[in-house]
Every structure is written in C-alpha cells, then in structure tokens.
Short mmCIF file of C-alpha atoms and ligand atoms in Angstrom, two decimals:
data_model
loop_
_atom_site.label_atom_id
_atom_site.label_comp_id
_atom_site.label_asym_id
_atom_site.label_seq_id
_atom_site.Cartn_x
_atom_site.Cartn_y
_atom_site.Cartn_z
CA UNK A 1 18.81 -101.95 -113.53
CA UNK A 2 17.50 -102.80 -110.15
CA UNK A 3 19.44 -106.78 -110.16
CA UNK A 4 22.99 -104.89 -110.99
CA UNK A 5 22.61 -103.92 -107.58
CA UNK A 6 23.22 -107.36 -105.90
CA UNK A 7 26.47 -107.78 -107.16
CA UNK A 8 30.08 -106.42 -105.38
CA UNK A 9 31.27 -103.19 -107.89
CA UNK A 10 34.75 -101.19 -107.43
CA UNK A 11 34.52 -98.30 -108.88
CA UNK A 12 37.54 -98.21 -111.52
CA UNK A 13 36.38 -96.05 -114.39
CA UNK A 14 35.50 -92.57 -115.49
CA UNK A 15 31.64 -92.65 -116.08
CA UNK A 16 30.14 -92.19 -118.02
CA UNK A 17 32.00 -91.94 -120.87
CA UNK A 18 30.57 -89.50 -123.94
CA UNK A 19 28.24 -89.78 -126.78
CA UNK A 20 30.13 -88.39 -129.35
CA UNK A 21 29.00 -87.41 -133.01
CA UNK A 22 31.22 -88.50 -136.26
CA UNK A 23 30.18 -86.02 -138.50
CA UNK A 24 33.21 -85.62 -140.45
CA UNK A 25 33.69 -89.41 -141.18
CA UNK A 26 29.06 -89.49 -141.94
CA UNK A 27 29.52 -87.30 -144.47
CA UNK A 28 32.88 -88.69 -146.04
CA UNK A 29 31.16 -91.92 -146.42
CA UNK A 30 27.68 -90.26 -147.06
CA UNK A 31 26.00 -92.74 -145.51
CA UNK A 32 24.00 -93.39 -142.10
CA UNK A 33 24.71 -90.97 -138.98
CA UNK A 34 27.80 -92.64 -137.51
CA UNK A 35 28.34 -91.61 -133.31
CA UNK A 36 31.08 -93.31 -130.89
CA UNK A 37 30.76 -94.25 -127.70
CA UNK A 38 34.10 -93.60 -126.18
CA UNK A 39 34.92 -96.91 -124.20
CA UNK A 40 37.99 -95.59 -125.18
CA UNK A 41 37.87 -92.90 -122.11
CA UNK A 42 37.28 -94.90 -119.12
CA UNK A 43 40.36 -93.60 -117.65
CA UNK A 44 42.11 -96.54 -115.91
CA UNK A 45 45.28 -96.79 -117.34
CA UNK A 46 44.69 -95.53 -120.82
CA UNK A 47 40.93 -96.59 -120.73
CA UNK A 48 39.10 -99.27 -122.75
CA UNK A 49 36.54 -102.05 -121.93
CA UNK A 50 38.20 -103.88 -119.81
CA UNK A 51 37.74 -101.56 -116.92
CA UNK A 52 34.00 -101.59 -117.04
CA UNK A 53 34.13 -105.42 -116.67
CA UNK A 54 37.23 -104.99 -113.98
CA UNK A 55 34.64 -103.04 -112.12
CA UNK A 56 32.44 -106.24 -111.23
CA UNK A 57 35.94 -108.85 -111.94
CA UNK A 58 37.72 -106.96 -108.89
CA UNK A 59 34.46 -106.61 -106.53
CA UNK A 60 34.24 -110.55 -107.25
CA UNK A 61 38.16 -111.26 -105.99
CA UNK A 62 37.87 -109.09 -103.13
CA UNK A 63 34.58 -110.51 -102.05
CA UNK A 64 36.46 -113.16 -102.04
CA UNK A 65 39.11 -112.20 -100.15
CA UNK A 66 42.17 -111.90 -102.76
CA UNK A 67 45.41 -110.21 -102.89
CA UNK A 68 46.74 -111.22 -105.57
CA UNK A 69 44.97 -110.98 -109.43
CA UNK A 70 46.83 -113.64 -112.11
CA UNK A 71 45.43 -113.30 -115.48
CA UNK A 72 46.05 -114.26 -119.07
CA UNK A 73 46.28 -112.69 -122.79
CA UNK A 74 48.77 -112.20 -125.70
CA UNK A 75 51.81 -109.94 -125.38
CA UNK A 76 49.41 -106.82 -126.51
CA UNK A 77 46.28 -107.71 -124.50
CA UNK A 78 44.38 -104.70 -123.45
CA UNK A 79 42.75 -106.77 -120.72
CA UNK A 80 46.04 -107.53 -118.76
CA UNK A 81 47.41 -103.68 -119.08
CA UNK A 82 43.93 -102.51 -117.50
CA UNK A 83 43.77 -105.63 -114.95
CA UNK A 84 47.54 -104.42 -113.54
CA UNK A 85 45.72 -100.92 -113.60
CA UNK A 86 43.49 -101.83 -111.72
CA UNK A 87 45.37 -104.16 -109.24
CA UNK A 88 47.84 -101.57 -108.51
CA UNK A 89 44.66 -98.91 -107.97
CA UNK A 90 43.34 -101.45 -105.31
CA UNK A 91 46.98 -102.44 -103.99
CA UNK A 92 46.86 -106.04 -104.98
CA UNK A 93 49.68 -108.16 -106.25
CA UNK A 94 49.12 -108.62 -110.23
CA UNK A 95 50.59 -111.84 -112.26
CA UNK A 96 50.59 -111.41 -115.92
CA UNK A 97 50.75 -114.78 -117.86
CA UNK A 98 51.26 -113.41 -121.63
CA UNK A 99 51.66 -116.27 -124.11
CA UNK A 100 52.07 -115.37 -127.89
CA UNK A 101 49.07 -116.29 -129.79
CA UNK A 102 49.28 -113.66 -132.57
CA UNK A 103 51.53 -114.79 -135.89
CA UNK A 104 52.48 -110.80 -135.99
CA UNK A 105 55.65 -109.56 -134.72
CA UNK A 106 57.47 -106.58 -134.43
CA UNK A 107 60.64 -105.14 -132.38
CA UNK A 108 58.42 -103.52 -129.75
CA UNK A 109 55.76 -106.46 -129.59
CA UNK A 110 57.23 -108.19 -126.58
CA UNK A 111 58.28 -105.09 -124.79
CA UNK A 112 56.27 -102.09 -125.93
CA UNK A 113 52.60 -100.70 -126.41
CA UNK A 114 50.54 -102.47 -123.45
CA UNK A 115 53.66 -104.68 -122.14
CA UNK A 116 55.31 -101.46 -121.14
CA UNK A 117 52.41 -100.36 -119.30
CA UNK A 118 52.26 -103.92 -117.57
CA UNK A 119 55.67 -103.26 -116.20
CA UNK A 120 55.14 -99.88 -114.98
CA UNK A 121 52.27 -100.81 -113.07
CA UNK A 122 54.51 -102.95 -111.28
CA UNK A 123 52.77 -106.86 -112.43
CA UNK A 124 54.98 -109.71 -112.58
CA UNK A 125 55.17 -110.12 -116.55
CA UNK A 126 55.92 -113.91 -118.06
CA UNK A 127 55.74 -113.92 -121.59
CA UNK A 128 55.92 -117.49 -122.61
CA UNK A 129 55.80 -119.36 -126.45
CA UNK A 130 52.50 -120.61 -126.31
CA UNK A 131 48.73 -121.42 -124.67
CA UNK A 132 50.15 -124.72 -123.93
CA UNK A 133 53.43 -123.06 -122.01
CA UNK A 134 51.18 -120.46 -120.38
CA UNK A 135 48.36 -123.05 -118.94
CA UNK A 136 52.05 -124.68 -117.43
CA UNK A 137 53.34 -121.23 -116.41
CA UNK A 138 49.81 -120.55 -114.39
CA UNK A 139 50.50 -123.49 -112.81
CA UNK A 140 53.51 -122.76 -111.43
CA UNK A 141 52.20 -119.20 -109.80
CA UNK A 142 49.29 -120.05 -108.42
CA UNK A 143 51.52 -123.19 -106.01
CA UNK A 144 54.28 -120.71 -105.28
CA UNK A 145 51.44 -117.95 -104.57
CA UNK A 146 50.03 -120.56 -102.18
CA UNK A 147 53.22 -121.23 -100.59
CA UNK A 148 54.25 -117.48 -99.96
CA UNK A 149 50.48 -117.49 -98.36
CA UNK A 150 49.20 -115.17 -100.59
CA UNK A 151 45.04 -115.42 -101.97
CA UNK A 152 45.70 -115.43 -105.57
CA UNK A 153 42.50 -114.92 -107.83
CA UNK A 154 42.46 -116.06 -111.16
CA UNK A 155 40.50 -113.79 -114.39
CA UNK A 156 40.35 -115.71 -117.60
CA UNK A 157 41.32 -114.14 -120.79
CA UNK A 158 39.36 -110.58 -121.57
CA UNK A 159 37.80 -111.02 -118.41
CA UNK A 160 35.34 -112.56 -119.96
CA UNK A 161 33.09 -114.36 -117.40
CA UNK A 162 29.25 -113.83 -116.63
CA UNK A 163 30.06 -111.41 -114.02
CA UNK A 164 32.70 -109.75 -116.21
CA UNK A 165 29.59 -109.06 -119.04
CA UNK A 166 27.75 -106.98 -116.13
CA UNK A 167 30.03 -104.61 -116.72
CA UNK A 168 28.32 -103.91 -120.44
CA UNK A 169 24.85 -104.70 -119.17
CA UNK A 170 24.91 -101.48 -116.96
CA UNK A 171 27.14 -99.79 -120.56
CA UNK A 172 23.91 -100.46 -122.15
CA UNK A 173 21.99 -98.85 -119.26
CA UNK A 174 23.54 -95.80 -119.60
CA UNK A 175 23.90 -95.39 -123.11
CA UNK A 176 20.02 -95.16 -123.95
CA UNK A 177 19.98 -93.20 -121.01
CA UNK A 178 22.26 -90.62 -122.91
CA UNK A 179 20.71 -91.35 -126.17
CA UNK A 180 17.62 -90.14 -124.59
CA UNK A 181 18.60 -87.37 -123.29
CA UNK A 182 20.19 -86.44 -126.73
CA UNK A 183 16.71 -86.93 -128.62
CA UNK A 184 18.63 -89.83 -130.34
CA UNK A 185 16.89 -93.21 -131.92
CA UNK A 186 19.82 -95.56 -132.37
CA UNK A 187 19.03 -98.24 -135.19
CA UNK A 188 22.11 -100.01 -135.43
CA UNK A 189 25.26 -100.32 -132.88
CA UNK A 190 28.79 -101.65 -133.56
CA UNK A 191 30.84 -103.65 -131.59
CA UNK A 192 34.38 -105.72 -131.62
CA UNK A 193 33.65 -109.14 -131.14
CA UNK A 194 37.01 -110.58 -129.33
CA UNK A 195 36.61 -112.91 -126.46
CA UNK A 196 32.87 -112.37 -126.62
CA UNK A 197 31.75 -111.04 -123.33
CA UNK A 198 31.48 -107.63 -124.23
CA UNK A 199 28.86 -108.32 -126.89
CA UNK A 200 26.99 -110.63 -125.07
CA UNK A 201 27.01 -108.40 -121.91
CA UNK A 202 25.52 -105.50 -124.81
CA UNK A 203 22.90 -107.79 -126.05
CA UNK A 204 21.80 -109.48 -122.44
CA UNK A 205 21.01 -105.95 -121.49
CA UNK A 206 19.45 -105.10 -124.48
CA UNK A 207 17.51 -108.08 -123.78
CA UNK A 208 16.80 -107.60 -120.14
CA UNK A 209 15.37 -103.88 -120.94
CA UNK A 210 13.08 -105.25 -123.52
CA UNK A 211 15.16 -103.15 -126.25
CA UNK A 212 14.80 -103.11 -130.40
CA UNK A 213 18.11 -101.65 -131.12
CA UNK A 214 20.48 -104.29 -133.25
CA UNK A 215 23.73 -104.82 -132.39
CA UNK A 216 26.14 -106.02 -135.04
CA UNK A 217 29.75 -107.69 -133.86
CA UNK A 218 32.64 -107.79 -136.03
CA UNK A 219 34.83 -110.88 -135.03
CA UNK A 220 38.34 -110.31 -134.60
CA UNK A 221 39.54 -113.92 -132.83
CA UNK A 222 37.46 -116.41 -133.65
CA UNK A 223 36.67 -117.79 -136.85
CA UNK A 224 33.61 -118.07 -139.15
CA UNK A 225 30.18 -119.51 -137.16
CA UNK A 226 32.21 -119.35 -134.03
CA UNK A 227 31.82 -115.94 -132.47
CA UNK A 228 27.58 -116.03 -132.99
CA UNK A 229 26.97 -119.13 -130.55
CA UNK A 230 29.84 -118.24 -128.32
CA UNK A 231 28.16 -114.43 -127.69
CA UNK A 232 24.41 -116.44 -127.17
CA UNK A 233 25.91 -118.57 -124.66
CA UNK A 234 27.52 -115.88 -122.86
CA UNK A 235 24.56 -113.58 -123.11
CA UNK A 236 22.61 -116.38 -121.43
CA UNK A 237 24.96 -116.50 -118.58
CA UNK A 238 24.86 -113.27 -117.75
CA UNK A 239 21.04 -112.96 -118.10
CA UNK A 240 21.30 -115.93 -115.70
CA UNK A 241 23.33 -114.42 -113.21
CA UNK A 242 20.64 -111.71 -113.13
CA UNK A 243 17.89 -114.42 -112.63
CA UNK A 244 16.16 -113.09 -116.45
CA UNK A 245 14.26 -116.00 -117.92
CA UNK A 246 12.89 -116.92 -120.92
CA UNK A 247 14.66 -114.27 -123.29
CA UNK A 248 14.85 -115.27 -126.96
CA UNK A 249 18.37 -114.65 -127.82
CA UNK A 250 18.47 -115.96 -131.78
CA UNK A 251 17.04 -113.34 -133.43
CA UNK A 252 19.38 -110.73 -131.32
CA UNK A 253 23.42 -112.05 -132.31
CA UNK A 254 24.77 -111.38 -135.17
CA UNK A 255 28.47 -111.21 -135.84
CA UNK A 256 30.48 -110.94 -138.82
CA UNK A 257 33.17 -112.98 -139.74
CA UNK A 258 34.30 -110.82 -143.35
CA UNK A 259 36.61 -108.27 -141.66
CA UNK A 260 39.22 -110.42 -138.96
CA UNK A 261 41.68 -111.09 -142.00
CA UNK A 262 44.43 -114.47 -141.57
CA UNK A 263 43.54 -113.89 -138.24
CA UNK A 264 44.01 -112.32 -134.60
CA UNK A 265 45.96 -109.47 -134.16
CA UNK A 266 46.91 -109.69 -137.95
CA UNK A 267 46.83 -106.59 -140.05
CA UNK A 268 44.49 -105.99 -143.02
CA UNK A 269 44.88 -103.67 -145.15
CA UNK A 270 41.23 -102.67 -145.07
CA UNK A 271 42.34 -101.84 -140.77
CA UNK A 272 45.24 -99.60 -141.68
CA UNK A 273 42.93 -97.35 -144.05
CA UNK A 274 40.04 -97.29 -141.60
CA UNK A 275 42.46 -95.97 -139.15
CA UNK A 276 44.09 -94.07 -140.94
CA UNK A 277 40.84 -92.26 -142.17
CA UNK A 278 39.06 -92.07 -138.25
CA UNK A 279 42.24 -90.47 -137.04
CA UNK A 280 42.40 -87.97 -140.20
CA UNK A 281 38.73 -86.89 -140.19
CA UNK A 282 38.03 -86.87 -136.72
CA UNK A 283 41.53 -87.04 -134.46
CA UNK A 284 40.54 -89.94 -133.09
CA UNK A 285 42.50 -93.13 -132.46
CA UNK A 286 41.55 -96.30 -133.16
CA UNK A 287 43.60 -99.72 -132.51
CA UNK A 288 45.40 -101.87 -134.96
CA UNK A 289 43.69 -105.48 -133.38
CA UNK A 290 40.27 -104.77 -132.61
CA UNK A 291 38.73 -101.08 -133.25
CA UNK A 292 40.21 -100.96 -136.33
CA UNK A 293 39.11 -103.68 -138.11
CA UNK A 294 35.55 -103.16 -136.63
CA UNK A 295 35.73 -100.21 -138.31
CA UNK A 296 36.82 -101.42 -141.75
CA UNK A 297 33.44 -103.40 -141.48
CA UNK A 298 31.55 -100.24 -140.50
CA UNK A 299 32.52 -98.89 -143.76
CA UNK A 300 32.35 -101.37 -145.79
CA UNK A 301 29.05 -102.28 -144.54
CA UNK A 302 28.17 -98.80 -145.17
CA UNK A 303 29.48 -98.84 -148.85
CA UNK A 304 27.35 -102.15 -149.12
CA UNK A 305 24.14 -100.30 -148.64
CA UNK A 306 23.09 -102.18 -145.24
CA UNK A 307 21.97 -98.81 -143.65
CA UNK A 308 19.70 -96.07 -144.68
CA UNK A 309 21.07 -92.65 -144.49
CA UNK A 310 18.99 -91.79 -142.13
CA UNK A 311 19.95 -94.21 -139.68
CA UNK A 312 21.30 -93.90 -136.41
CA UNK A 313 24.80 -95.88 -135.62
CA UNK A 314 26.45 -96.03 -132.52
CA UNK A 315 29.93 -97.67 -132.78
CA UNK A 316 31.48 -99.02 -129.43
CA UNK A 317 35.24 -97.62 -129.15
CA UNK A 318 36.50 -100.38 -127.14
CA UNK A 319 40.11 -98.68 -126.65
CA UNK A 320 42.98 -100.68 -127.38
CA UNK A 321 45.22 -97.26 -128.45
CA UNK A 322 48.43 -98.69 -126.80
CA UNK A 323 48.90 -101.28 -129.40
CA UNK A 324 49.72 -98.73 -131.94
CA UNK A 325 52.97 -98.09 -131.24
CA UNK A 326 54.29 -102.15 -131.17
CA UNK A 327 52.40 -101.90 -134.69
CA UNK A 328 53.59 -98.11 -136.01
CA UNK A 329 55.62 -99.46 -138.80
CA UNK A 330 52.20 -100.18 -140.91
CA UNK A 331 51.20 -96.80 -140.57
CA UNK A 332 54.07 -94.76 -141.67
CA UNK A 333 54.37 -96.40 -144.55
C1 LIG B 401 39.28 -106.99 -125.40
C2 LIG B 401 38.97 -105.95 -126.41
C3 LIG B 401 37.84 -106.07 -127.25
C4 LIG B 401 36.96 -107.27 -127.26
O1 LIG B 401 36.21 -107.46 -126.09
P1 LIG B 401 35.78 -108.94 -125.71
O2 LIG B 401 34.92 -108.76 -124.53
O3 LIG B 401 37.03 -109.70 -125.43
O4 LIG B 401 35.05 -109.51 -126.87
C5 LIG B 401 37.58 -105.06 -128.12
N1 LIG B 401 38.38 -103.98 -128.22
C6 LIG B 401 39.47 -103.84 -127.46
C7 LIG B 401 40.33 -102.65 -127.67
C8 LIG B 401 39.81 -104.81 -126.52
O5 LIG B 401 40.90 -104.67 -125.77
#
C-alpha cells in the first residue's frame, strides 16, 4: 500500500512470515479448514507481533531523535521482551516499567519467561506493585533520563498507537498477497484481541483494500462491550494516519468476550486443553495469555457450528511462547 510508504520503518523482523496449513488439528475438530499465520516467527527475540509494530514504533523514536526507548506492560509482557529486542538491535538504551496487573502468580513470574529475556537484552527492568506505582516509577526515569542528557522516547503499553497498527496494515498486505498466491479464499480470520491495536491495524487494512474477509477477535484484557469500540476507534486512527476517509467500520469489528476467563493473564481451563491439543497435533506452541485462549474460542466456535466445513480460517499466531515456562506448572499436571 502506496501511503505505508510515507512513514519512517526499521526493519526488525523476518518477513514474511509463512502461511501454514493445520491439517491435523481441521480434521480432529472436523470442521472448517483451519491455517496459521506464524506471527509467531518474526524472529526478533523469540518473534511475535510486537516486532511488526516495533518496525514503525522505532522508525517513529529515531525520527525523532531518541536514544533511549521506556515502555510499559505486566511482568510477562511480550511487548517489552521484543521492545528491549529491538532497542538493543538498534543500540538504544531500553527502560522497562513492569507493574503487576495479572492476579496469577508463580515462582518464575517475576523473574522468568519474558523477564529473563528483558534482562539479557540488557533493559533496565523495574517491576513495581501496581499501574498506579508504575505511572510514579515512569516518572521518575524519564527526569533522571533528562538529567543524564539522554532523548528518552516513551511506547505505551503493546505498542499500541496509530503508528504502531501500521505494522498489521502492511500484515494484512501481505497475507492476501500469499493467500493468493496459494489459490486460497479466506472466509474467516482469528485474532487475540489484547491492547487492541493489532486488530484494528488488521481491520483498517482490510478496510483500506476494500476487503470482504471477517475478522473475529477474541478478548483477552478487556471486558465484555469493551474491546469492540476500543478496536473501531483505533482502526479509525490508523486509517487516519493514512489520510482513508469515509470507511464504515461497524459492520467490520467483532470481538468476543466468552473465552478471557476471571480475567488477564488468568488461566482457563478451556486455554490449557487448546494448547495442549495445538502442540500435540501439530508441534506447535501456543501461549498461556493470549494464543491460547484465542484458540479455545476457535474451537469452541467451531464445535458451535459458526463455520461451514468448507470454510477457509486463518488464525493469527501472535507469539507469546516465552510465557510458558513462568506458567509450566498448569501443563504438567
Ligand atoms: C500483545 C499480544 C497480543 C495482543 O496484541 P494487541 O495489539 O495488544 O491487542 C496477542 N498475542 C500476543 C502473544 C501478544 O504478546
């Protein structure tokens, strides 16, 4: 898409990332054609979405002429593992403000999984008690970044700005480009629906190509009616930011509230059997806070009847495999 090309890019990730059938797991659940896009494989740091956003986040900060990259998320957040990736890649400073936001615990939680990765990457790591200690916490970098004269640059939670959602408007792009070179309709895609700017940056370049594909989201942080008018908004930012007018966006978010459980980063039962069953079937792993429970709507939505057998699906693997280990105790069970 022509308008992408305005915008500052570093290239982070390994693209693009495959197409890959489920055939094991279609015919388990004898249902609808199931594929994944592996999101999972972009290669910085472990891989995940994060990096395709981090690709238009980090041409952004050093347009702007940062050195430093301070960012937010819970102890496990995928987001801050690949931002310290990706500062470390492009020899910036990295400050990790990690409150705990998630009621689960474990004895790795605070030190394992992604917050292992953070250290070795070589960010500054605060974990702090809560949203309220970390807003304090940012605080308190950002002046002492300013008075070592450093340029610190500051990415909200998931990276999820307008420009971050670029990052799944050119996803899009090249996914129907693969899907055509495949010979494949896709009816129906799957996606985790966290901070919201991955969906929305899926369904503002749906929108922008003038696309009938459906996406469907399956919330995993917010709650009930939450997640649907936080993706529209977004998606209208980012169609914005491209200067696309006039789109109607109603008829194009869903999201699905049934499958987040007591709520983020909480485990469901229904997660540790879709897992379980993706990593049996096909040897492929999923994640215990997002991917996971997406799944568990993918086949419950299948055992619903929502999709013809003959349809195409194309489930986003947003990555997220670190987190297994800080939550391994629910799967040897
Ligand atoms: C962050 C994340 C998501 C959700 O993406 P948002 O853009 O925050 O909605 C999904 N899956 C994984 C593994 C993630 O780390």
């Amino acid at each position: 898409m022509k308008q992408l090309d305005r915008f500052p890019r570093q290239s982070l990730a390994h693209l693009p990332t495959p197409l890959e059938p489920l055939t094991r797991l279609s015919d388990h659940l004898g249902g609808p054609r199931i594929f994944v896009k592996r999101d999972d494989c972009t290669g910085l740091g472990t891989g995940g979405n994060k990096t395709r956003k981090l690709e238009f986040l980090m041409g952004e900060a050093l347009e702007m002429g940062a050195d430093t990259i301070v960012t937010v998320g819970g102890p496990q957040s995928n987001h801050a593992r690949q931002t310290a990736a990706a500062a470390a890649r492009l020899g910036l400073g990295c400050v990790l403000v990690l409150p705990h936001i998630s009621k689960f615990q474990s004895p790795t939680y605070d030190c394992g999984g992604n917050v292992l990765l953070d250290h070795l990457f070589g960010a500054e790591v605060h974990l702090v008690d809560n949203e309220e200690a970390a807003a304090e916490k940012l605080g308190e970098v950002v002046m002492r970044l300013h008075g070592e004269e450093r340029t610190p640059h500051f990415i909200p939670a998931g990276g999820s700005t307008p420009v971050g959602s670029l990052g799944y408007v050119a996803a899009v792009e090249e996914l129907l480009g693969q899907a055509e070179s495949m010979n494949l309709k896709i009816d129906h895609m799957l996606v985790t629906t966290g901070s919201c700017s991955t969906h929305a940056g899926i369904v503002a370049g749906l929108a922008a190509l003038n696309r009938p594909e459906k996406v469907i989201g399956v919330s995993v942080y917010l709650p009930g009616e939450e997640p649907v008018a936080s993706v529209r908004d977004k998606a209208r930012e980012t169609l914005e930011l491209l200067e696309i007018e006039d789109v109607d966006l109603d008829a194009r978010v869903e999201v699905s509230p049934d499958y987040r459980g007591a709520g983020y980063g909480e485990p469901t039962p229904a997660m540790v059997e879709a897992v379980k069953l993706v990593a049996q079937l096909e040897g492929l792993l999923l994640d215990p806070v997002y991917t996971g429970k997406t799944m568990s709507g993918l086949i419950d939505m299948i055992r619903q009847g929502r999709f013809q057998p003959s349809d195409n699906i194309v489930f986003w693997h947003t990555g997220g495999t670190p987190a297994l280990f800080p939550y391994g105790e629910l799967f040897t069970a």
